[in-house]
PDB file of C-alpha atoms in Angstrom:
ATOM      1  CA  MET A   1      18.092  43.465   4.413  1.00  0.00           C
ATOM      2  CA  ALA A   2      16.056  46.479   3.443  1.00  0.00           C
ATOM      3  CA  LEU A   3      12.307  46.033   3.515  1.00  0.00           C
ATOM      4  CA  HIS A   4      10.768  47.968   0.636  1.00  0.00           C
ATOM      5  CA  SER A   5       7.126  47.382   1.375  1.00  0.00           C
ATOM      6  CA  GLU A   6       4.586  46.075   3.796  1.00  0.00           C
ATOM      7  CA  VAL A   7       4.422  42.970   1.608  1.00  0.00           C
ATOM      8  CA  ASP A   8       8.157  42.380   2.139  1.00  0.00           C
ATOM      9  CA  SER A   9       7.635  42.667   5.882  1.00  0.00           C
ATOM     10  CA  LEU A  10       4.868  40.094   5.768  1.00  0.00           C
ATOM     11  CA  LEU A  11       7.006  37.697   3.717  1.00  0.00           C
ATOM     12  CA  LEU A  12       9.910  37.990   6.154  1.00  0.00           C
ATOM     13  CA  LEU A  13       7.583  37.370   9.099  1.00  0.00           C
ATOM     14  CA  CYS A  14       6.261  34.201   7.468  1.00  0.00           C
ATOM     15  CA  VAL A  15       9.786  32.943   6.757  1.00  0.00           C
ATOM     16  CA  LEU A  16      10.967  33.644  10.310  1.00  0.00           C
ATOM     17  CA  LYS A  17       7.972  31.733  11.637  1.00  0.00           C
ATOM     18  CA  GLY A  18       8.940  28.754   9.491  1.00  0.00           C
ATOM     19  CA  GLU A  19       5.944  29.147   7.234  1.00  0.00           C
ATOM     20  CA  ILE A  20       7.884  28.526   4.046  1.00  0.00           C
ATOM     21  CA  ASN A  21       4.871  27.721   1.874  1.00  0.00           C
ATOM     22  CA  THR A  22       3.777  31.361   1.751  1.00  0.00           C
ATOM     23  CA  VAL A  23       1.864  32.634  -1.268  1.00  0.00           C
ATOM     24  CA  LEU A  24       1.477  36.313  -2.091  1.00  0.00           C
ATOM     25  CA  LYS A  25      -1.586  37.025  -4.185  1.00  0.00           C
ATOM     26  CA  TRP A  26      -1.391  39.976  -6.551  1.00  0.00           C
ATOM     27  CA  ASP A  27      -4.699  41.751  -7.139  1.00  0.00           C
ATOM     28  CA  CYS A  28      -3.950  43.524 -10.414  1.00  0.00           C
ATOM     29  CA  SER A  29      -7.555  44.514 -11.056  1.00  0.00           C
ATOM     30  CA  LYS A  30      -7.415  46.893  -8.102  1.00  0.00           C
ATOM     31  CA  LYS A  31      -3.963  48.241  -9.059  1.00  0.00           C
ATOM     32  CA  ARG A  32      -2.519  47.269  -5.706  1.00  0.00           C
ATOM     33  CA  LYS A  33      -0.765  44.437  -3.966  1.00  0.00           C
ATOM     34  CA  GLU A  34      -3.086  42.454  -1.746  1.00  0.00           C
ATOM     35  CA  LYS A  35      -1.128  40.563   0.864  1.00  0.00           C
ATOM     36  CA  ARG A  36      -2.442  37.154   1.824  1.00  0.00           C
ATOM     37  CA  CYS A  37      -0.463  34.523   3.618  1.00  0.00           C
ATOM     38  CA  PHE A  38      -1.748  31.076   2.664  1.00  0.00           C
ATOM     39  CA  VAL A  39       0.190  28.740   4.917  1.00  0.00           C
ATOM     40  CA  MET A  40      -0.014  25.039   4.206  1.00  0.00           C
ATOM     41  CA  ALA A  41       0.462  22.452   6.924  1.00  0.00           C
ATOM     42  CA  ALA A  42       4.116  22.344   7.920  1.00  0.00           C
ATOM     43  CA  SER A  43       6.163  19.531   6.460  1.00  0.00           C
ATOM     44  CA  ARG A  44       6.717  16.709   8.956  1.00  0.00           C
ATOM     45  CA  PRO A  45      10.144  15.152   8.418  1.00  0.00           C
ATOM     46  CA  GLY A  46      10.682  11.768  10.016  1.00  0.00           C
ATOM     47  CA  LEU A  47       7.057  10.753   9.462  1.00  0.00           C
ATOM     48  CA  ILE A  48       5.799   8.493   6.692  1.00  0.00           C
ATOM     49  CA  ALA A  49       2.382   7.053   5.906  1.00  0.00           C
ATOM     50  CA  LEU A  50       2.285   3.658   4.186  1.00  0.00           C
ATOM     51  CA  PHE A  51      -0.818   2.433   2.379  1.00  0.00           C
ATOM     52  CA  ASP A  52      -2.069  -0.962   1.325  1.00  0.00           C
ATOM     53  CA  VAL A  53      -3.719  -0.931  -2.122  1.00  0.00           C
ATOM     54  CA  ASP A  54      -6.826  -3.166  -2.348  1.00  0.00           C
ATOM     55  CA  GLY A  55      -9.537  -2.005   0.039  1.00  0.00           C
ATOM     56  CA  THR A  56      -7.428   0.928   1.200  1.00  0.00           C
ATOM     57  CA  LEU A  57      -6.642   3.142  -1.794  1.00  0.00           C
ATOM     58  CA  THR A  58      -8.940   1.301  -4.200  1.00  0.00           C
ATOM     59  CA  ALA A  59     -11.831  -1.121  -4.157  1.00  0.00           C
ATOM     60  CA  PRO A  60     -10.444  -4.676  -4.575  1.00  0.00           C
ATOM     61  CA  ARG A  61      -8.667  -4.931  -7.962  1.00  0.00           C
ATOM     62  CA  LYS A  62     -10.339  -1.724  -9.109  1.00  0.00           C
ATOM     63  CA  VAL A  63      -8.685   1.457 -10.360  1.00  0.00           C
ATOM     64  CA  ALA A  64      -8.175   4.331  -7.934  1.00  0.00           C
ATOM     65  CA  THR A  65     -10.658   7.157  -8.427  1.00  0.00           C
ATOM     66  CA  PRO A  66      -9.452  10.574  -9.642  1.00  0.00           C
ATOM     67  CA  LYS A  67     -10.560  11.964  -6.279  1.00  0.00           C
ATOM     68  CA  MET A  68      -8.312   9.533  -4.403  1.00  0.00           C
ATOM     69  CA  LEU A  69      -5.325  10.226  -6.662  1.00  0.00           C
ATOM     70  CA  GLU A  70      -5.768  13.962  -6.135  1.00  0.00           C
ATOM     71  CA  PHE A  71      -6.022  13.472  -2.377  1.00  0.00           C
ATOM     72  CA  MET A  72      -2.748  11.541  -2.326  1.00  0.00           C
ATOM     73  CA  ARG A  73      -1.029  14.294  -4.307  1.00  0.00           C
ATOM     74  CA  GLU A  74      -2.159  16.826  -1.715  1.00  0.00           C
ATOM     75  CA  LEU A  75      -1.129  14.582   1.164  1.00  0.00           C
ATOM     76  CA  ARG A  76       2.351  14.176  -0.324  1.00  0.00           C
ATOM     77  CA  LYS A  77       2.852  17.929   0.003  1.00  0.00           C
ATOM     78  CA  VAL A  78       2.580  17.526   3.764  1.00  0.00           C
ATOM     79  CA  ILE A  79       4.128  14.147   4.609  1.00  0.00           C
ATOM     80  CA  THR A  80       6.171  11.393   2.997  1.00  0.00           C
ATOM     81  CA  ILE A  81       3.918   8.700   1.534  1.00  0.00           C
ATOM     82  CA  GLY A  82       4.440   5.152   0.328  1.00  0.00           C
ATOM     83  CA  VAL A  83       2.534   2.169  -1.027  1.00  0.00           C
ATOM     84  CA  VAL A  84       3.109  -1.412   0.115  1.00  0.00           C
ATOM     85  CA  GLY A  85       1.186  -4.079  -1.777  1.00  0.00           C
ATOM     86  CA  GLY A  86       1.353  -7.825  -2.160  1.00  0.00           C
ATOM     87  CA  SER A  87       0.971  -7.598  -5.941  1.00  0.00           C
ATOM     88  CA  ASP A  88       3.787  -7.037  -8.401  1.00  0.00           C
ATOM     89  CA  LEU A  89       4.449  -3.602  -9.877  1.00  0.00           C
ATOM     90  CA  VAL A  90       2.446  -4.346 -13.027  1.00  0.00           C
ATOM     91  CA  LYS A  91      -0.748  -4.931 -11.055  1.00  0.00           C
ATOM     92  CA  ILE A  92      -0.125  -2.015  -8.696  1.00  0.00           C
ATOM     93  CA  SER A  93       0.358   0.228 -11.750  1.00  0.00           C
ATOM     94  CA  GLU A  94      -2.930  -0.989 -13.217  1.00  0.00           C
ATOM     95  CA  GLN A  95      -4.700   0.289 -10.113  1.00  0.00           C
ATOM     96  CA  LEU A  96      -2.729   3.405  -9.172  1.00  0.00           C
ATOM     97  CA  GLY A  97      -1.447   4.517 -12.581  1.00  0.00           C
ATOM     98  CA  LYS A  98       1.572   3.939 -14.805  1.00  0.00           C
ATOM     99  CA  THR A  99       3.523   6.705 -13.052  1.00  0.00           C
ATOM    100  CA  VAL A 100       3.001   5.208  -9.592  1.00  0.00           C
ATOM    101  CA  ILE A 101       6.720   4.902  -8.763  1.00  0.00           C
ATOM    102  CA  ASN A 102       7.027   8.655  -9.279  1.00  0.00           C
ATOM    103  CA  ASP A 103       3.715   9.584  -7.665  1.00  0.00           C
ATOM    104  CA  TYR A 104       4.760   8.212  -4.264  1.00  0.00           C
ATOM    105  CA  ASP A 105       8.006   8.637  -2.360  1.00  0.00           C
ATOM    106  CA  TYR A 106       8.236   4.874  -1.834  1.00  0.00           C
ATOM    107  CA  VAL A 107       6.582   1.998  -3.680  1.00  0.00           C
ATOM    108  CA  PHE A 108       6.983  -1.485  -2.222  1.00  0.00           C
ATOM    109  CA  ALA A 109       5.743  -4.178  -4.605  1.00  0.00           C
ATOM    110  CA  GLU A 110       5.433  -7.782  -3.414  1.00  0.00           C
ATOM    111  CA  ASN A 111       5.551  -6.641   0.239  1.00  0.00           C
ATOM    112  CA  GLY A 112       8.752  -4.702  -0.416  1.00  0.00           C
ATOM    113  CA  LEU A 113      10.664  -7.557  -2.018  1.00  0.00           C
ATOM    114  CA  VAL A 114      10.856  -5.207  -4.998  1.00  0.00           C
ATOM    115  CA  ALA A 115      11.376  -1.699  -3.625  1.00  0.00           C
ATOM    116  CA  TYR A 116      11.411   1.742  -5.249  1.00  0.00           C
ATOM    117  CA  ARG A 117      12.314   5.153  -3.879  1.00  0.00           C
ATOM    118  CA  ASP A 118      11.757   8.288  -5.945  1.00  0.00           C
ATOM    119  CA  GLY A 119      11.218   6.156  -9.039  1.00  0.00           C
ATOM    120  CA  THR A 120      14.423   4.120  -8.676  1.00  0.00           C
ATOM    121  CA  VAL A 121      14.841   0.478  -7.663  1.00  0.00           C
ATOM    122  CA  ILE A 122      16.563   0.241  -4.280  1.00  0.00           C
ATOM    123  CA  GLY A 123      16.251  -3.484  -3.595  1.00  0.00           C
ATOM    124  CA  THR A 124      15.001  -6.852  -4.853  1.00  0.00           C
ATOM    125  CA  GLN A 125      14.685 -10.348  -3.394  1.00  0.00           C
ATOM    126  CA  SER A 126      14.257 -13.706  -5.164  1.00  0.00           C
ATOM    127  CA  LEU A 127      12.055 -16.562  -3.977  1.00  0.00           C
ATOM    128  CA  LYS A 128      13.707 -18.975  -6.421  1.00  0.00           C
ATOM    129  CA  SER A 129      17.155 -18.246  -5.030  1.00  0.00           C
ATOM    130  CA  PHE A 130      15.922 -18.586  -1.460  1.00  0.00           C
ATOM    131  CA  LEU A 131      14.040 -21.897  -1.812  1.00  0.00           C
ATOM    132  CA  GLY A 132      15.881 -23.512  -4.685  1.00  0.00           C
ATOM    133  CA  GLU A 133      14.345 -25.115  -7.749  1.00  0.00           C
ATOM    134  CA  GLU A 134      13.714 -28.513  -6.151  1.00  0.00           C
ATOM    135  CA  LYS A 135      11.653 -27.215  -3.221  1.00  0.00           C
ATOM    136  CA  LEU A 136       9.843 -24.729  -5.423  1.00  0.00           C
ATOM    137  CA  THR A 137       8.805 -27.448  -7.876  1.00  0.00           C
ATOM    138  CA  GLU A 138       7.683 -29.737  -5.049  1.00  0.00           C
ATOM    139  CA  PHE A 139       5.459 -27.028  -3.611  1.00  0.00           C
ATOM    140  CA  ILE A 140       3.953 -26.042  -6.966  1.00  0.00           C
ATOM    141  CA  ASN A 141       3.226 -29.651  -7.970  1.00  0.00           C
ATOM    142  CA  PHE A 142       1.442 -30.414  -4.699  1.00  0.00           C
ATOM    143  CA  THR A 143      -0.573 -27.187  -4.863  1.00  0.00           C
ATOM    144  CA  LEU A 144      -1.735 -27.823  -8.428  1.00  0.00           C
ATOM    145  CA  HIS A 145      -2.809 -31.364  -7.516  1.00  0.00           C
ATOM    146  CA  TYR A 146      -4.762 -29.980  -4.553  1.00  0.00           C
ATOM    147  CA  ILE A 147      -6.559 -27.449  -6.759  1.00  0.00           C
ATOM    148  CA  ALA A 148      -7.306 -30.129  -9.376  1.00  0.00           C
ATOM    149  CA  ASP A 149      -9.143 -32.171  -6.733  1.00  0.00           C
ATOM    150  CA  LEU A 150     -10.899 -29.148  -5.245  1.00  0.00           C
ATOM    151  CA  ASP A 151     -14.679 -29.208  -5.593  1.00  0.00           C
ATOM    152  CA  ILE A 152     -15.751 -25.621  -6.235  1.00  0.00           C
ATOM    153  CA  PRO A 153     -18.397 -24.248  -8.660  1.00  0.00           C
ATOM    154  CA  ILE A 154     -15.992 -22.471 -11.030  1.00  0.00           C
ATOM    155  CA  LYS A 155     -12.356 -22.840 -12.082  1.00  0.00           C
ATOM    156  CA  ARG A 156     -10.611 -20.737 -14.683  1.00  0.00           C
ATOM    157  CA  GLY A 157      -6.861 -20.351 -15.301  1.00  0.00           C
ATOM    158  CA  THR A 158      -3.608 -19.082 -13.755  1.00  0.00           C
ATOM    159  CA  PHE A 159      -3.935 -20.895 -10.440  1.00  0.00           C
ATOM    160  CA  ILE A 160      -0.360 -20.089  -9.420  1.00  0.00           C
ATOM    161  CA  GLU A 161       1.365 -16.834 -10.307  1.00  0.00           C
ATOM    162  CA  PHE A 162       5.123 -16.790  -9.833  1.00  0.00           C
ATOM    163  CA  ARG A 163       6.467 -13.426  -8.713  1.00  0.00           C
ATOM    164  CA  SER A 164       9.970 -12.283  -7.810  1.00  0.00           C
ATOM    165  CA  GLY A 165       9.590 -12.782  -4.091  1.00  0.00           C
ATOM    166  CA  MET A 166       6.447 -14.869  -3.645  1.00  0.00           C
ATOM    167  CA  LEU A 167       3.836 -17.175  -5.117  1.00  0.00           C
ATOM    168  CA  ASN A 168       0.228 -16.095  -5.462  1.00  0.00           C
ATOM    169  CA  VAL A 169      -2.197 -19.018  -5.292  1.00  0.00           C
ATOM    170  CA  SER A 170      -5.803 -18.738  -6.470  1.00  0.00           C
ATOM    171  CA  PRO A 171      -8.190 -21.718  -6.143  1.00  0.00           C
ATOM    172  CA  ILE A 172     -10.539 -20.286  -8.782  1.00  0.00           C
ATOM    173  CA  GLY A 173      -7.745 -18.948 -11.016  1.00  0.00           C
ATOM    174  CA  ARG A 174      -6.746 -15.340 -11.617  1.00  0.00           C
ATOM    175  CA  ASN A 175      -8.236 -15.377 -15.129  1.00  0.00           C
ATOM    176  CA  CYS A 176     -11.766 -15.215 -13.728  1.00  0.00           C
ATOM    177  CA  SER A 177     -13.994 -12.245 -14.529  1.00  0.00           C
ATOM    178  CA  GLN A 178     -14.852  -9.578 -11.974  1.00  0.00           C
ATOM    179  CA  GLU A 179     -18.312 -11.076 -11.581  1.00  0.00           C
ATOM    180  CA  GLU A 180     -16.812 -14.520 -10.950  1.00  0.00           C
ATOM    181  CA  ARG A 181     -14.326 -12.959  -8.545  1.00  0.00           C
ATOM    182  CA  ASP A 182     -17.154 -11.408  -6.542  1.00  0.00           C
ATOM    183  CA  GLU A 183     -19.073 -14.687  -6.484  1.00  0.00           C
ATOM    184  CA  PHE A 184     -16.049 -16.651  -5.302  1.00  0.00           C
ATOM    185  CA  GLU A 185     -15.454 -14.163  -2.491  1.00  0.00           C
ATOM    186  CA  LYS A 186     -18.994 -14.784  -1.227  1.00  0.00           C
ATOM    187  CA  TYR A 187     -18.587 -18.555  -1.622  1.00  0.00           C
ATOM    188  CA  ASP A 188     -15.257 -18.494   0.212  1.00  0.00           C
ATOM    189  CA  LYS A 189     -16.733 -16.634   3.188  1.00  0.00           C
ATOM    190  CA  VAL A 190     -19.180 -19.508   3.655  1.00  0.00           C
ATOM    191  CA  HIS A 191     -17.009 -22.509   2.765  1.00  0.00           C
ATOM    192  CA  ASN A 192     -13.548 -21.216   3.835  1.00  0.00           C
ATOM    193  CA  ILE A 193     -11.867 -22.592   0.715  1.00  0.00           C
ATOM    194  CA  ARG A 194      -8.707 -20.511   1.080  1.00  0.00           C
ATOM    195  CA  SER A 195      -8.257 -20.923   4.826  1.00  0.00           C
ATOM    196  CA  LYS A 196      -8.671 -24.715   4.578  1.00  0.00           C
ATOM    197  CA  MET A 197      -6.169 -24.874   1.741  1.00  0.00           C
ATOM    198  CA  VAL A 198      -3.688 -22.758   3.691  1.00  0.00           C
ATOM    199  CA  SER A 199      -3.992 -25.114   6.678  1.00  0.00           C
ATOM    200  CA  VAL A 200      -3.139 -28.121   4.491  1.00  0.00           C
ATOM    201  CA  LEU A 201      -0.166 -26.410   2.856  1.00  0.00           C
ATOM    202  CA  ARG A 202       1.136 -25.039   6.142  1.00  0.00           C
ATOM    203  CA  GLU A 203       1.194 -28.537   7.645  1.00  0.00           C
ATOM    204  CA  LYS A 204       2.585 -30.246   4.536  1.00  0.00           C
ATOM    205  CA  PHE A 205       5.429 -27.765   4.064  1.00  0.00           C
ATOM    206  CA  ALA A 206       6.166 -26.805   7.669  1.00  0.00           C
ATOM    207  CA  HIS A 207       9.857 -27.550   7.078  1.00  0.00           C
ATOM    208  CA  PHE A 208       9.983 -24.894   4.331  1.00  0.00           C
ATOM    209  CA  ASN A 209       9.368 -22.107   6.893  1.00  0.00           C
ATOM    210  CA  LEU A 210       6.799 -20.370   4.716  1.00  0.00           C
ATOM    211  CA  THR A 211       4.195 -17.740   5.530  1.00  0.00           C
ATOM    212  CA  PHE A 212       0.695 -17.920   4.037  1.00  0.00           C
ATOM    213  CA  SER A 213      -1.185 -14.656   3.812  1.00  0.00           C
ATOM    214  CA  ILE A 214      -4.798 -14.364   2.622  1.00  0.00           C
ATOM    215  CA  GLY A 215      -5.549 -11.150   0.754  1.00  0.00           C
ATOM    216  CA  GLY A 216      -7.879  -9.725  -1.860  1.00  0.00           C
ATOM    217  CA  GLN A 217     -10.920 -11.672  -3.005  1.00  0.00           C
ATOM    218  CA  ILE A 218      -9.643 -14.867  -4.605  1.00  0.00           C
ATOM    219  CA  SER A 219      -6.085 -15.721  -3.582  1.00  0.00           C
ATOM    220  CA  PHE A 220      -3.371 -15.959  -0.953  1.00  0.00           C
ATOM    221  CA  ASP A 221       0.354 -15.229  -1.015  1.00  0.00           C
ATOM    222  CA  VAL A 222       3.130 -17.656  -0.099  1.00  0.00           C
ATOM    223  CA  PHE A 223       6.599 -16.443   0.893  1.00  0.00           C
ATOM    224  CA  PRO A 224       9.425 -17.201   3.346  1.00  0.00           C
ATOM    225  CA  GLN A 225       8.898 -16.207   6.972  1.00  0.00           C
ATOM    226  CA  GLY A 226       9.808 -12.564   7.479  1.00  0.00           C
ATOM    227  CA  TRP A 227       8.979 -11.656   3.896  1.00  0.00           C
ATOM    228  CA  ASP A 228       5.575 -10.220   4.820  1.00  0.00           C
ATOM    229  CA  LYS A 229       4.869  -6.492   4.589  1.00  0.00           C
ATOM    230  CA  THR A 230       7.202  -5.771   7.504  1.00  0.00           C
ATOM    231  CA  TYR A 231      10.009  -6.512   5.032  1.00  0.00           C
ATOM    232  CA  CYS A 232       9.614  -3.006   3.604  1.00  0.00           C
ATOM    233  CA  LEU A 233      10.480  -1.459   6.972  1.00  0.00           C
ATOM    234  CA  LYS A 234      14.162  -2.281   6.416  1.00  0.00           C
ATOM    235  CA  TYR A 235      14.239   0.629   3.957  1.00  0.00           C
ATOM    236  CA  LEU A 236      12.674   3.117   6.383  1.00  0.00           C
ATOM    237  CA  GLY A 237      15.342   3.444   9.053  1.00  0.00           C
ATOM    238  CA  ASP A 238      15.362   7.239   8.766  1.00  0.00           C
ATOM    239  CA  PHE A 239      11.726   7.518   9.864  1.00  0.00           C
ATOM    240  CA  HIS A 240      10.820   7.640  13.556  1.00  0.00           C
ATOM    241  CA  GLU A 241       7.046   7.612  13.001  1.00  0.00           C
ATOM    242  CA  ILE A 242       5.601   5.123  10.512  1.00  0.00           C
ATOM    243  CA  HIS A 243       1.836   5.017  10.019  1.00  0.00           C
ATOM    244  CA  PHE A 244       0.298   2.076   8.175  1.00  0.00           C
ATOM    245  CA  PHE A 245      -3.217   1.971   6.718  1.00  0.00           C
ATOM    246  CA  GLY A 246      -4.776  -1.323   5.639  1.00  0.00           C
ATOM    247  CA  ASP A 247      -8.040  -3.247   5.586  1.00  0.00           C
ATOM    248  CA  LYS A 248      -6.924  -6.842   6.243  1.00  0.00           C
ATOM    249  CA  THR A 249      -5.296  -6.222   9.607  1.00  0.00           C
ATOM    250  CA  TYR A 250      -6.775  -9.308  11.284  1.00  0.00           C
ATOM    251  CA  LYS A 251      -4.659 -12.380  12.066  1.00  0.00           C
ATOM    252  CA  GLY A 252      -4.106 -14.249   8.811  1.00  0.00           C
ATOM    253  CA  GLY A 253      -4.748 -11.149   6.706  1.00  0.00           C
ATOM    254  CA  ASN A 254      -1.922  -9.792   4.580  1.00  0.00           C
ATOM    255  CA  ASP A 255      -1.784  -6.534   6.567  1.00  0.00           C
ATOM    256  CA  PHE A 256      -1.602  -8.179   9.991  1.00  0.00           C
ATOM    257  CA  GLU A 257       2.168  -8.323  10.565  1.00  0.00           C
ATOM    258  CA  ILE A 258       2.928  -4.737   9.611  1.00  0.00           C
ATOM    259  CA  TYR A 259      -0.173  -3.507  11.449  1.00  0.00           C
ATOM    260  CA  GLU A 260       1.015  -5.241  14.633  1.00  0.00           C
ATOM    261  CA  SER A 261       4.689  -4.307  14.238  1.00  0.00           C
ATOM    262  CA  GLU A 262       6.268  -2.328  17.078  1.00  0.00           C
ATOM    263  CA  ARG A 263       7.726   0.003  14.464  1.00  0.00           C
ATOM    264  CA  THR A 264       4.374   1.140  13.093  1.00  0.00           C
ATOM    265  CA  VAL A 265       1.247   2.947  14.177  1.00  0.00           C
ATOM    266  CA  GLY A 266      -1.452   0.751  12.660  1.00  0.00           C
ATOM    267  CA  HIS A 267      -4.776   2.007  11.322  1.00  0.00           C
ATOM    268  CA  THR A 268      -7.571  -0.294  10.145  1.00  0.00           C
ATOM    269  CA  VAL A 269      -9.676   1.137   7.319  1.00  0.00           C
ATOM    270  CA  THR A 270     -12.925  -0.103   5.829  1.00  0.00           C
ATOM    271  CA  SER A 271     -12.801   1.582   2.414  1.00  0.00           C
ATOM    272  CA  PRO A 272     -10.895   4.176   0.365  1.00  0.00           C
ATOM    273  CA  GLU A 273     -13.307   6.811   1.690  1.00  0.00           C
ATOM    274  CA  ASP A 274     -12.418   5.818   5.243  1.00  0.00           C
ATOM    275  CA  THR A 275      -8.731   6.141   4.359  1.00  0.00           C
ATOM    276  CA  VAL A 276      -9.291   9.717   3.200  1.00  0.00           C
ATOM    277  CA  ASN A 277     -11.244  10.587   6.337  1.00  0.00           C
ATOM    278  CA  GLN A 278      -8.658   9.135   8.717  1.00  0.00           C
ATOM    279  CA  CYS A 279      -5.731  10.788   6.922  1.00  0.00           C
ATOM    280  CA  THR A 280      -7.503  14.136   6.844  1.00  0.00           C
ATOM    281  CA  THR A 281      -8.011  13.981  10.601  1.00  0.00           C
ATOM    282  CA  LEU A 282      -4.458  12.836  11.322  1.00  0.00           C
ATOM    283  CA  PHE A 283      -2.382  14.877   8.892  1.00  0.00           C
ATOM    284  CA  LEU A 284      -4.401  17.683   7.317  1.00  0.00           C
ATOM    285  CA  SER A 285      -6.521  19.069  10.147  1.00  0.00           C
ATOM    286  CA  LYS A 286      -5.769  22.222  12.104  1.00  0.00           C
ATOM    287  CA  PRO A 287      -5.515  22.146  15.915  1.00  0.00           C
ATOM    288  CA  ASP A 288      -9.249  22.858  16.120  1.00  0.00           C
ATOM    289  CA  GLY A 289      -9.893  19.629  14.190  1.00  0.00           C
ATOM    290  CA  LYS A 290     -11.073  21.362  11.022  1.00  0.00           C
ATOM    291  CA  PRO A 291      -9.523  20.596   7.595  1.00  0.00           C
TER     292      PRO A 291
END
């Protein structure tokens, strides 16, 4: 191949070095070609970063900030990224945007029981089919009776939300306002309303082989054993390095199982800002540690 200019030589050198993301800047004001090789971080095939939603990419039940959304777009240029949340796709979309299934390489709603890759559904699972109507009704009836007898300052509506692969149970009710949500979270930390309720249900329905996972501010998820967030890993067989970022990585939290999994490198975060800082250090920094 004939090289017609110094710029061509520079471009070839960048390509041979594997620096595919080369940009040549044309300085027309000076009537000459100014060669600059802006090399982005090399793509890292075989590596994926998975993110919880509440407390990781957003404040609990809040919308992701424009700054966070922009950061994730930049991160996606470097590595494969995915979201794994306990909520259904509707709620995840409310927080991360209506185009979320196209903004991330993978989106795992309901712990991956409803899975998307590149905007297309790749798998679903049904709690109703797994448990059967009789067991499902028995569980729901008992839970509603328990909540009816529960002595807490405030109750609203939607105490049980039926999703494709799980039930979401909220002692206060999901119809509460944000202010009421915040107040219940404080009350729960003192009186352990959710953890006590989980203990009762776990003992009562031990023969159902269910998992109870406390997450967010006001609720907990109920699903068959093995249907926690590690369920999404079945779709990631092509990845040899799976990083997971979440805030509720303690035992009983809804990030615990995937955080502890032998297949993942777990990272505990304290806020969306902490997520950005950790990812910048891990994936976007140069060898000298600078962004």
